């Protein structure tokens, strides 16, 4: 016979089980027990060290499909490239919570539901992360009550937030917020975009964040009251009249823009240029290509540039370094990044240990990486890192240019095209200069002055020039 005490204990045990949340170590799955069948919530994982948000480019599985452990669930566009989102556990995909094309998904945001049995799939037909989500049930208990006992009374929203009384951002951006906090904000007429980053997991806005914002609202209203009487700041000039198209920014393009701006703003650039005679290189390249023709390998001038750069890095290791705020890190290996233009933006795949590879090995590796970059198939280890970068615009008819350093690297080489010019080739018996036409190429080395002194940068360029003008020495 079950006593009342045992019944109460049993009930509490069952209730605790229903509210239990188990987070996996990988951070991609959360197992929930609720009125629904046992299931796992698949969340947006961190697919690169710098990733904060991602975009679901394509779902590789459909609802009801069986997923094996290690199989690709979806393609996710990160701040670097399109990366495969792989399953940790096996099961059936019961519900896709966010469709293809959903952008700026924060790490930890639910994206799909996984169940063990196929018969459980139908129970999630109308499931939504913000509706019957197990996370919504314990929200009130998970958020601690504020120290002040009196509950905040609804007051008029400050002027800055009076334009929006909805629970979403006025700019339309997705905001991570608990259902309880969302409800309170709607009642008080608070724009969640003004609350900022929340104190909950992954920056999620919770009840205490709304209450803290409400408590500071009068102070904000006072500080904004005086400027409101001042003349309005001049607005941005209107664009020129005529048809135009606004092109949405991909995650990759946003990151490229931010990193380039950060580099130009924080890294003290200086530039050194030198002109190299490439007559011998072109002759030597022709000889090698004839020998490699049967193997199907064709060397490019850029292959020689990569090899010469890598050997110069080994010869002048001060350039093969990074600024680490409190110290300079000098690398014992040479990984050369090669800038590749792709439809989504500039990618810099890495040729690892380029100083130890032969010209044919470099050529094969560059072709493989360039093809992957243009198809969006690069893996994180193939583009994250590197100790030096080369940007070659010579094939576009550019004579000379300066490139922006790719932090935390200390230098980048900008390569122009080879052009025929009349240069002094020597002197005659009388000591008079002799001139001849030669193919010359101008390169510009951008250096981080915190790491590479001017004399060191000049030494590197002299080493590079020596290898280019005497290619046999490579």
Short mmCIF file of C-alpha atoms in Angstrom, two decimals:
data_model
loop_
_atom_site.label_atom_id
_atom_site.label_comp_id
_atom_site.label_asym_id
_atom_site.label_seq_id
_atom_site.Cartn_x
_atom_site.Cartn_y
_atom_site.Cartn_z
CA UNK A 1 0.00 0.00 0.00
CA UNK A 2 1.33 3.41 -0.99
CA UNK A 3 1.24 5.94 1.84
CA UNK A 4 0.59 9.65 1.33
CA UNK A 5 4.21 10.39 2.19
CA UNK A 6 5.45 7.90 -0.40
CA UNK A 7 2.99 9.25 -2.95
CA UNK A 8 4.28 12.77 -2.32
CA UNK A 9 7.87 11.66 -2.72
CA UNK A 10 6.98 9.75 -5.87
CA UNK A 11 5.20 12.80 -7.28
CA UNK A 12 8.12 15.08 -6.53
CA UNK A 13 10.49 12.61 -8.16
CA UNK A 14 8.38 12.48 -11.28
CA UNK A 15 8.09 16.26 -11.36
CA UNK A 16 11.85 16.65 -10.97
CA UNK A 17 12.35 14.20 -13.82
CA UNK A 18 10.01 16.20 -16.06
CA UNK A 19 11.88 19.43 -15.36
CA UNK A 20 15.34 17.95 -15.61
CA UNK A 21 17.66 19.33 -18.26
CA UNK A 22 20.85 17.51 -19.14
CA UNK A 23 23.40 19.48 -21.19
CA UNK A 24 25.90 17.52 -23.25
CA UNK A 25 29.58 18.33 -23.07
CA UNK A 26 29.64 19.24 -26.78
CA UNK A 27 27.16 22.03 -26.19
CA UNK A 28 25.12 21.02 -29.23
CA UNK A 29 22.39 18.96 -27.58
CA UNK A 30 20.06 19.34 -24.61
CA UNK A 31 17.89 16.45 -23.45
CA UNK A 32 14.47 17.37 -22.15
CA UNK A 33 11.81 15.40 -20.29
CA UNK A 34 8.34 16.96 -20.53
CA UNK A 35 4.82 15.94 -21.45
CA UNK A 36 6.23 15.18 -24.91
CA UNK A 37 8.21 12.01 -25.65
CA UNK A 38 11.85 12.05 -24.59
CA UNK A 39 13.78 14.20 -27.05
CA UNK A 40 16.94 16.19 -27.61
CA UNK A 41 17.07 19.82 -28.66
CA UNK A 42 19.82 20.38 -31.22
CA UNK A 43 21.35 23.83 -30.74
CA UNK A 44 23.60 25.95 -32.92
CA UNK A 45 27.18 24.84 -32.13
CA UNK A 46 30.35 26.94 -32.20
CA UNK A 47 31.93 25.77 -35.47
CA UNK A 48 34.92 28.13 -35.34
CA UNK A 49 36.87 29.76 -32.50
CA UNK A 50 35.59 33.24 -33.41
CA UNK A 51 32.03 32.27 -34.32
CA UNK A 52 29.25 34.10 -32.46
CA UNK A 53 26.34 33.61 -34.86
CA UNK A 54 25.67 31.37 -37.86
CA UNK A 55 23.36 31.07 -40.84
CA UNK A 56 21.73 27.78 -41.86
CA UNK A 57 22.64 27.56 -45.54
CA UNK A 58 21.06 24.16 -46.19
CA UNK A 59 19.45 21.36 -44.21
CA UNK A 60 20.96 18.05 -45.37
CA UNK A 61 18.18 16.02 -43.71
CA UNK A 62 14.39 16.27 -43.64
CA UNK A 63 11.92 15.80 -40.82
CA UNK A 64 11.40 12.10 -40.17
CA UNK A 65 14.84 11.10 -41.51
CA UNK A 66 17.09 8.82 -39.45
CA UNK A 67 20.39 10.49 -38.48
CA UNK A 68 23.53 8.51 -37.76
CA UNK A 69 26.17 9.73 -35.35
CA UNK A 70 28.75 11.77 -37.27
CA UNK A 71 26.50 12.41 -40.27
CA UNK A 72 26.04 15.95 -41.58
CA UNK A 73 22.78 17.54 -40.42
CA UNK A 74 23.14 20.95 -42.06
CA UNK A 75 25.54 23.35 -43.74
CA UNK A 76 26.15 26.41 -41.56
CA UNK A 77 27.70 29.65 -42.77
CA UNK A 78 30.01 30.89 -40.03
CA UNK A 79 32.18 33.98 -39.85
CA UNK A 80 34.81 32.11 -41.87
CA UNK A 81 33.16 29.71 -44.30
CA UNK A 82 30.36 27.20 -44.81
CA UNK A 83 30.98 24.38 -42.32
CA UNK A 84 29.26 21.02 -41.83
CA UNK A 85 27.12 20.66 -38.68
CA UNK A 86 27.56 17.01 -37.66
CA UNK A 87 25.33 14.93 -35.40
CA UNK A 88 26.73 13.71 -32.10
CA UNK A 89 24.00 11.10 -31.44
CA UNK A 90 21.80 9.03 -33.68
CA UNK A 91 18.03 9.32 -33.85
CA UNK A 92 15.14 10.63 -35.95
CA UNK A 93 14.80 14.29 -36.86
CA UNK A 94 11.40 15.16 -35.41
CA UNK A 95 11.24 18.90 -36.10
CA UNK A 96 13.24 21.59 -37.87
CA UNK A 97 12.83 24.72 -35.76
CA UNK A 98 14.64 27.20 -38.01
CA UNK A 99 14.35 27.01 -41.82
CA UNK A 100 17.11 27.35 -44.39
CA UNK A 101 18.34 30.89 -44.79
CA UNK A 102 17.77 31.87 -41.15
CA UNK A 103 20.61 34.29 -40.38
CA UNK A 104 22.40 35.50 -37.25
CA UNK A 105 21.53 32.45 -35.13
CA UNK A 106 23.32 32.78 -31.79
CA UNK A 107 25.35 29.87 -30.45
CA UNK A 108 23.11 27.71 -28.24
CA UNK A 109 19.88 28.63 -30.03
CA UNK A 110 17.58 25.61 -30.63
CA UNK A 111 17.50 24.65 -34.31
CA UNK A 112 15.96 21.15 -34.38
CA UNK A 113 14.50 18.28 -32.32
CA UNK A 114 15.85 14.72 -32.24
CA UNK A 115 13.96 11.66 -30.92
CA UNK A 116 14.92 8.03 -30.46
CA UNK A 117 11.92 6.35 -32.07
CA UNK A 118 10.26 7.05 -35.39
CA UNK A 119 6.84 6.77 -33.77
CA UNK A 120 7.64 9.84 -31.64
CA UNK A 121 8.17 12.14 -34.67
CA UNK A 122 4.47 12.94 -35.10
CA UNK A 123 4.21 14.28 -31.53
CA UNK A 124 6.37 17.26 -32.55
CA UNK A 125 4.37 18.29 -35.59
CA UNK A 126 3.31 21.60 -34.00
CA UNK A 127 6.30 21.98 -31.69
CA UNK A 128 8.06 25.35 -31.51
CA UNK A 129 11.03 26.45 -29.43
CA UNK A 130 9.19 29.49 -28.13
CA UNK A 131 5.85 27.79 -27.54
CA UNK A 132 5.68 24.32 -26.03
CA UNK A 133 9.40 24.36 -25.43
CA UNK A 134 10.57 22.58 -22.28
CA UNK A 135 12.77 25.61 -21.66
CA UNK A 136 9.68 27.74 -21.14
CA UNK A 137 8.35 25.69 -18.22
CA UNK A 138 11.20 26.12 -15.75
CA UNK A 139 11.94 29.67 -16.83
CA UNK A 140 10.16 31.21 -13.86
CA UNK A 141 12.01 28.95 -11.44
CA UNK A 142 15.38 29.25 -13.14
CA UNK A 143 15.42 33.04 -12.84
CA UNK A 144 16.21 34.21 -9.30
CA UNK A 145 13.97 36.85 -7.77
CA UNK A 146 15.51 40.31 -7.41
CA UNK A 147 16.77 41.45 -4.03
CA UNK A 148 14.04 44.07 -3.72
CA UNK A 149 10.75 42.49 -2.66
CA UNK A 150 8.27 45.01 -4.16
CA UNK A 151 7.36 44.14 -7.72
CA UNK A 152 7.93 46.93 -10.26
CA UNK A 153 4.81 48.83 -11.20
CA UNK A 154 4.18 49.57 -14.87
CA UNK A 155 5.39 53.05 -15.71
CA UNK A 156 5.57 54.89 -19.00
CA UNK A 157 8.53 53.70 -21.06
CA UNK A 158 11.42 56.17 -21.51
CA UNK A 159 11.45 58.31 -24.61
CA UNK A 160 14.16 56.23 -26.20
CA UNK A 161 11.94 53.14 -26.17
CA UNK A 162 8.55 54.69 -26.80
CA UNK A 163 8.78 53.92 -30.48
CA UNK A 164 8.45 50.20 -29.89
CA UNK A 165 6.23 48.28 -27.50
CA UNK A 166 6.82 44.88 -29.06
CA UNK A 167 9.03 42.18 -27.61
CA UNK A 168 11.36 42.11 -30.56
CA UNK A 169 14.15 44.48 -31.58
CA UNK A 170 13.05 47.57 -33.42
CA UNK A 171 15.70 46.78 -36.03
CA UNK A 172 14.22 43.31 -36.58
CA UNK A 173 17.33 41.52 -35.20
CA UNK A 174 16.84 38.23 -33.36
CA UNK A 175 17.19 38.55 -29.58
CA UNK A 176 17.68 35.66 -27.12
CA UNK A 177 15.12 36.13 -24.36
CA UNK A 178 13.24 33.87 -21.95
CA UNK A 179 9.44 33.67 -22.35
CA UNK A 180 8.89 35.23 -18.90
CA UNK A 181 11.23 38.15 -19.61
CA UNK A 182 9.60 38.60 -23.01
CA UNK A 183 6.15 38.81 -21.41
CA UNK A 184 7.25 41.32 -18.75
CA UNK A 185 8.97 43.50 -21.34
CA UNK A 186 5.82 43.55 -23.46
CA UNK A 187 3.71 44.61 -20.46
CA UNK A 188 6.11 47.43 -19.58
CA UNK A 189 6.57 48.58 -23.17
CA UNK A 190 10.34 47.94 -23.10
CA UNK A 191 12.26 47.49 -26.34
CA UNK A 192 14.44 44.42 -25.78
CA UNK A 193 17.11 45.87 -28.07
CA UNK A 194 17.72 48.58 -25.44
CA UNK A 195 18.25 46.07 -22.64
CA UNK A 196 21.46 44.80 -24.24
CA UNK A 197 23.14 41.48 -23.52
CA UNK A 198 21.38 39.47 -20.87
CA UNK A 199 22.85 37.73 -17.83
CA UNK A 200 21.44 34.34 -18.80
CA UNK A 201 23.27 31.55 -20.68
CA UNK A 202 24.65 32.75 -24.01
CA UNK A 203 23.64 36.34 -23.28
CA UNK A 204 19.97 35.45 -22.92
CA UNK A 205 17.77 38.19 -21.42
CA UNK A 206 16.02 36.98 -18.27
CA UNK A 207 13.53 38.48 -15.81
CA UNK A 208 16.17 40.13 -13.61
CA UNK A 209 17.61 41.94 -16.66
CA UNK A 210 14.20 43.47 -17.45
CA UNK A 211 13.74 44.55 -13.84
CA UNK A 212 17.23 46.05 -13.69
CA UNK A 213 16.54 47.99 -16.88
CA UNK A 214 13.17 49.19 -15.55
CA UNK A 215 14.83 50.40 -12.34
CA UNK A 216 17.33 52.44 -14.33
CA UNK A 217 14.70 53.82 -16.71
CA UNK A 218 14.03 57.08 -14.78
CA UNK A 219 17.75 57.87 -14.76
CA UNK A 220 17.94 57.22 -18.47
CA UNK A 221 14.95 59.43 -19.06
CA UNK A 222 16.66 62.28 -17.19
CA UNK A 223 19.89 61.95 -19.11
CA UNK A 224 18.10 61.93 -22.43
CA UNK A 225 15.79 64.82 -21.57
CA UNK A 226 18.43 67.57 -21.93
CA UNK A 227 19.83 66.44 -25.31
CA UNK A 228 16.29 66.20 -26.66
CA UNK A 229 16.02 69.99 -26.50
CA UNK A 230 19.16 70.40 -28.59
CA UNK A 231 18.97 70.59 -32.38
CA UNK A 232 18.77 67.21 -34.05
CA UNK A 233 22.01 65.86 -35.47
CA UNK A 234 22.30 66.19 -39.23
CA UNK A 235 21.04 63.09 -40.97
CA UNK A 236 23.03 61.10 -43.51
CA UNK A 237 22.82 62.57 -47.00
CA UNK A 238 20.25 60.90 -49.19
CA UNK A 239 21.65 58.61 -51.88
CA UNK A 240 21.63 59.78 -55.44
CA UNK A 241 18.32 59.38 -57.18
CA UNK A 242 17.93 56.35 -59.41
CA UNK A 243 17.46 52.59 -59.18
CA UNK A 244 19.67 50.63 -56.81
CA UNK A 245 19.92 47.28 -55.05
CA UNK A 246 20.67 46.68 -51.36
CA UNK A 247 22.75 43.52 -51.07
CA UNK A 248 22.45 41.67 -47.72
CA UNK A 249 25.72 41.03 -45.92
CA UNK A 250 26.77 37.43 -45.37
CA UNK A 251 28.38 36.47 -42.07
CA UNK A 252 31.68 36.12 -43.89
CA UNK A 253 31.44 39.60 -45.42
CA UNK A 254 30.61 41.12 -42.01
CA UNK A 255 33.62 39.48 -40.41
CA UNK A 256 35.93 40.50 -43.26
CA UNK A 257 34.75 44.11 -42.93
CA UNK A 258 35.22 44.13 -39.14
CA UNK A 259 38.67 42.51 -39.27
CA UNK A 260 39.96 44.84 -41.98
CA UNK A 261 38.68 47.86 -40.08
CA UNK A 262 40.24 46.56 -36.87
CA UNK A 263 43.55 45.95 -38.64
CA UNK A 264 43.78 49.43 -40.16
CA UNK A 265 42.68 51.02 -36.90
CA UNK A 266 44.88 49.11 -34.45
CA UNK A 267 47.90 47.86 -36.42
CA UNK A 268 50.59 50.48 -37.25
CA UNK A 269 51.17 49.67 -40.92
CA UNK A 270 54.20 50.74 -42.91
CA UNK A 271 55.11 49.73 -46.45
CA UNK A 272 58.29 48.69 -48.28
CA UNK A 273 58.50 48.07 -52.02
CA UNK A 274 61.10 46.45 -54.24
CA UNK A 275 61.31 45.65 -57.95
CA UNK A 276 62.44 42.14 -58.96
CA UNK A 277 63.80 41.02 -62.31
CA UNK A 278 61.86 37.88 -63.26
CA UNK A 279 63.61 36.99 -66.56
CA UNK A 280 65.45 34.02 -65.01
CA UNK A 281 62.34 32.88 -63.16
CA UNK A 282 60.28 32.80 -66.35
CA UNK A 283 63.00 30.79 -68.16
CA UNK A 284 63.39 28.35 -65.26
CA UNK A 285 59.61 27.95 -64.97
CA UNK A 286 59.41 27.06 -68.68
CA UNK A 287 62.11 24.39 -68.27
CA UNK A 288 60.43 22.83 -65.23
CA UNK A 289 56.99 22.82 -66.86
CA UNK A 290 58.35 20.85 -69.80
CA UNK A 291 59.74 18.26 -67.39
CA UNK A 292 56.48 18.12 -65.41
CA UNK A 293 54.21 18.03 -68.45
CA UNK A 294 53.84 14.25 -68.36
CA UNK A 295 52.74 14.41 -64.73
CA UNK A 296 50.04 16.95 -65.55
CA UNK A 297 51.62 19.60 -63.30
CA UNK A 298 52.02 23.19 -64.46
CA UNK A 299 53.84 25.64 -62.23
CA UNK A 300 52.68 29.24 -61.99
CA UNK A 301 54.68 32.33 -61.12
CA UNK A 302 52.68 32.46 -57.89
CA UNK A 303 54.08 29.06 -56.88
CA UNK A 304 57.58 30.53 -57.04
CA UNK A 305 56.43 33.58 -55.04
CA UNK A 306 55.01 31.34 -52.30
CA UNK A 307 58.22 29.31 -52.13
CA UNK A 308 60.43 32.43 -52.11
CA UNK A 309 58.28 34.00 -49.36
CA UNK A 310 58.42 30.87 -47.21
CA UNK A 311 62.22 30.60 -47.52
CA UNK A 312 62.55 34.31 -46.70
CA UNK A 313 60.42 33.79 -43.57
CA UNK A 314 62.78 31.02 -42.46
CA UNK A 315 65.79 33.22 -43.25
CA UNK A 316 64.39 36.30 -41.45
CA UNK A 317 62.29 34.73 -38.66
CA UNK A 318 61.50 38.09 -37.05
CA UNK A 319 58.85 38.55 -39.76
CA UNK A 320 57.42 35.11 -39.00
CA UNK A 321 55.93 36.43 -35.78
CA UNK A 322 52.80 37.85 -34.12
CA UNK A 323 52.08 40.66 -31.68
CA UNK A 324 50.54 39.16 -28.52
CA UNK A 325 50.07 42.39 -26.49
CA UNK A 326 52.55 41.54 -23.74
CA UNK A 327 55.06 39.63 -25.88
CA UNK A 328 55.99 38.76 -29.48
CA UNK A 329 55.47 35.16 -30.55
CA UNK A 330 57.98 33.86 -33.12
CA UNK A 331 56.89 30.70 -34.94
CA UNK A 332 59.11 27.69 -35.70
CA UNK A 333 57.03 26.78 -38.76
CA UNK A 334 56.00 28.67 -41.89
CA UNK A 335 52.35 28.46 -42.94
CA UNK A 336 51.64 30.73 -45.91
CA UNK A 337 48.11 32.01 -46.54
CA UNK A 338 47.15 32.70 -50.15
CA UNK A 339 44.37 35.21 -50.78
CA UNK A 340 41.62 33.74 -52.98
CA UNK A 341 38.61 35.69 -54.25
CA UNK A 342 35.33 33.79 -53.77
CA UNK A 343 31.69 34.79 -54.38
CA UNK A 344 31.22 35.23 -50.61
CA UNK A 345 34.36 37.31 -50.05
CA UNK A 346 38.10 36.97 -49.65
CA UNK A 347 39.39 33.68 -48.26
CA UNK A 348 42.98 32.92 -47.22
CA UNK A 349 43.55 29.13 -47.35
CA UNK A 350 46.82 27.95 -45.83
CA UNK A 351 49.75 26.17 -47.47
CA UNK A 352 51.26 24.47 -44.40
CA UNK A 353 55.04 24.13 -44.01
CA UNK A 354 55.52 25.91 -47.33
CA UNK A 355 59.27 26.25 -46.77
CA UNK A 356 59.60 22.46 -46.76
CA UNK A 357 57.45 21.79 -49.85
CA UNK A 358 58.80 21.61 -53.38
CA UNK A 359 57.39 23.79 -56.16
CA UNK A 360 55.27 20.92 -57.52
CA UNK A 361 53.88 20.22 -54.04
CA UNK A 362 53.01 23.90 -53.54
CA UNK A 363 51.33 24.02 -56.96
CA UNK A 364 49.16 20.98 -56.21
CA UNK A 365 48.21 22.25 -52.76
CA UNK A 366 47.28 25.74 -53.98
CA UNK A 367 45.05 24.38 -56.76
CA UNK A 368 43.30 22.06 -54.30
CA UNK A 369 42.71 24.83 -51.73
CA UNK A 370 41.58 27.40 -54.32
CA UNK A 371 39.00 24.95 -55.69
CA UNK A 372 37.68 24.21 -52.19
CA UNK A 373 37.54 27.91 -51.32
CA UNK A 374 35.46 28.80 -54.38
CA UNK A 375 33.10 25.87 -53.73
CA UNK A 376 32.77 26.72 -50.03
CA UNK A 377 34.31 23.38 -49.04
CA UNK A 378 37.24 24.52 -46.90
CA UNK A 379 37.52 22.95 -43.47
CA UNK A 380 38.38 25.23 -40.50
CA UNK A 381 41.95 23.95 -40.21
CA UNK A 382 42.54 24.85 -43.87
CA UNK A 383 41.94 28.58 -43.41
CA UNK A 384 42.34 29.37 -39.70
CA UNK A 385 45.82 30.42 -38.67
CA UNK A 386 48.81 30.94 -40.91
CA UNK A 387 51.93 33.02 -40.21
CA UNK A 388 52.14 35.10 -43.43
CA UNK A 389 49.84 36.08 -46.31
CA UNK A 390 50.33 36.71 -50.02
CA UNK A 391 47.89 38.72 -52.12
CA UNK A 392 48.59 38.60 -55.87
CA UNK A 393 46.67 40.90 -58.22
CA UNK A 394 49.19 40.72 -61.03
CA UNK A 395 46.90 38.57 -63.16
CA UNK A 396 44.41 41.47 -63.20
CA UNK A 397 46.91 43.89 -64.70
CA UNK A 398 47.68 45.65 -61.40
CA UNK A 399 51.25 47.00 -61.30
CA UNK A 400 51.53 47.74 -57.59
CA UNK A 401 49.32 48.02 -54.50
CA UNK A 402 49.44 47.82 -50.70
CA UNK A 403 47.59 45.13 -48.77
CA UNK A 404 46.06 45.22 -45.28
CA UNK A 405 47.71 42.97 -42.70
CA UNK A 406 45.75 39.90 -41.62
CA UNK A 407 46.01 39.91 -37.76
CA UNK A 408 47.63 38.45 -35.77
CA UNK A 409 50.18 38.05 -38.56
CA UNK A 410 52.92 40.70 -38.74
CA UNK A 411 53.18 41.13 -42.51
CA UNK A 412 51.50 40.60 -45.88
CA UNK A 413 53.02 40.70 -49.36
CA UNK A 414 51.19 42.48 -52.20
CA UNK A 415 52.32 41.24 -55.62
CA UNK A 416 51.86 43.21 -58.84
CA UNK A 417 52.08 41.97 -62.41
CA UNK A 418 55.26 41.45 -64.45
CA UNK A 419 55.88 44.22 -66.96
CA UNK A 420 58.54 44.74 -69.64
CA UNK A 421 60.79 47.73 -68.92
CA UNK A 422 64.15 49.11 -70.02
CA UNK A 423 66.60 48.67 -67.16
CA UNK A 424 70.35 48.84 -66.75
CA UNK A 425 71.75 45.38 -67.31
CA UNK A 426 75.43 46.21 -66.70
CA UNK A 427 78.31 48.34 -68.00
CA UNK A 428 80.52 48.12 -71.07
CA UNK A 429 84.34 48.10 -71.28
CA UNK A 430 84.40 51.87 -70.88
CA UNK A 431 82.27 51.77 -67.78
CA UNK A 432 79.22 53.14 -69.51
CA UNK A 433 75.83 51.70 -68.54
CA UNK A 434 74.25 49.12 -70.81
CA UNK A 435 70.47 48.92 -71.01
CA UNK A 436 68.19 46.06 -72.02
CA UNK A 437 64.51 45.19 -71.84
CA UNK A 438 63.54 42.90 -68.97
CA UNK A 439 60.47 41.58 -67.22
CA UNK A 440 60.18 43.16 -63.78
CA UNK A 441 57.70 42.71 -60.95
CA UNK A 442 57.03 45.08 -58.05
CA UNK A 443 56.10 43.71 -54.63
CA UNK A 444 55.09 45.67 -51.52
CA UNK A 445 55.52 44.33 -48.00
CA UNK A 446 53.06 45.69 -45.41
CA UNK A 447 54.52 45.34 -41.92
CA UNK A 448 53.28 45.69 -38.34
CA UNK A 449 55.77 48.19 -36.89
CA UNK A 450 55.22 46.77 -33.38
CA UNK A 451 56.82 43.50 -34.53
CA UNK A 452 58.88 44.20 -37.65
CA UNK A 453 61.34 47.11 -37.63
CA UNK A 454 62.07 48.86 -40.92
CA UNK A 455 65.53 47.33 -41.25
CA UNK A 456 64.13 43.84 -40.65
CA UNK A 457 61.46 44.35 -43.29
CA UNK A 458 64.17 45.50 -45.73
CA UNK A 459 66.24 42.38 -44.98
CA UNK A 460 63.23 40.20 -45.71
CA UNK A 461 62.63 41.92 -49.06
CA UNK A 462 66.29 41.52 -50.02
CA UNK A 463 66.10 37.80 -49.25
CA UNK A 464 62.88 37.52 -51.28
CA UNK A 465 64.40 39.42 -54.22
CA UNK A 466 67.43 37.12 -54.15
CA UNK A 467 65.30 33.98 -54.44
CA UNK A 468 63.10 35.42 -57.20
CA UNK A 469 66.03 36.61 -59.33
CA UNK A 470 67.93 33.34 -58.78
CA UNK A 471 65.15 30.72 -58.76
CA UNK A 472 67.57 27.79 -58.87
CA UNK A 473 68.60 28.74 -55.31
CA UNK A 474 65.12 27.77 -54.08
#
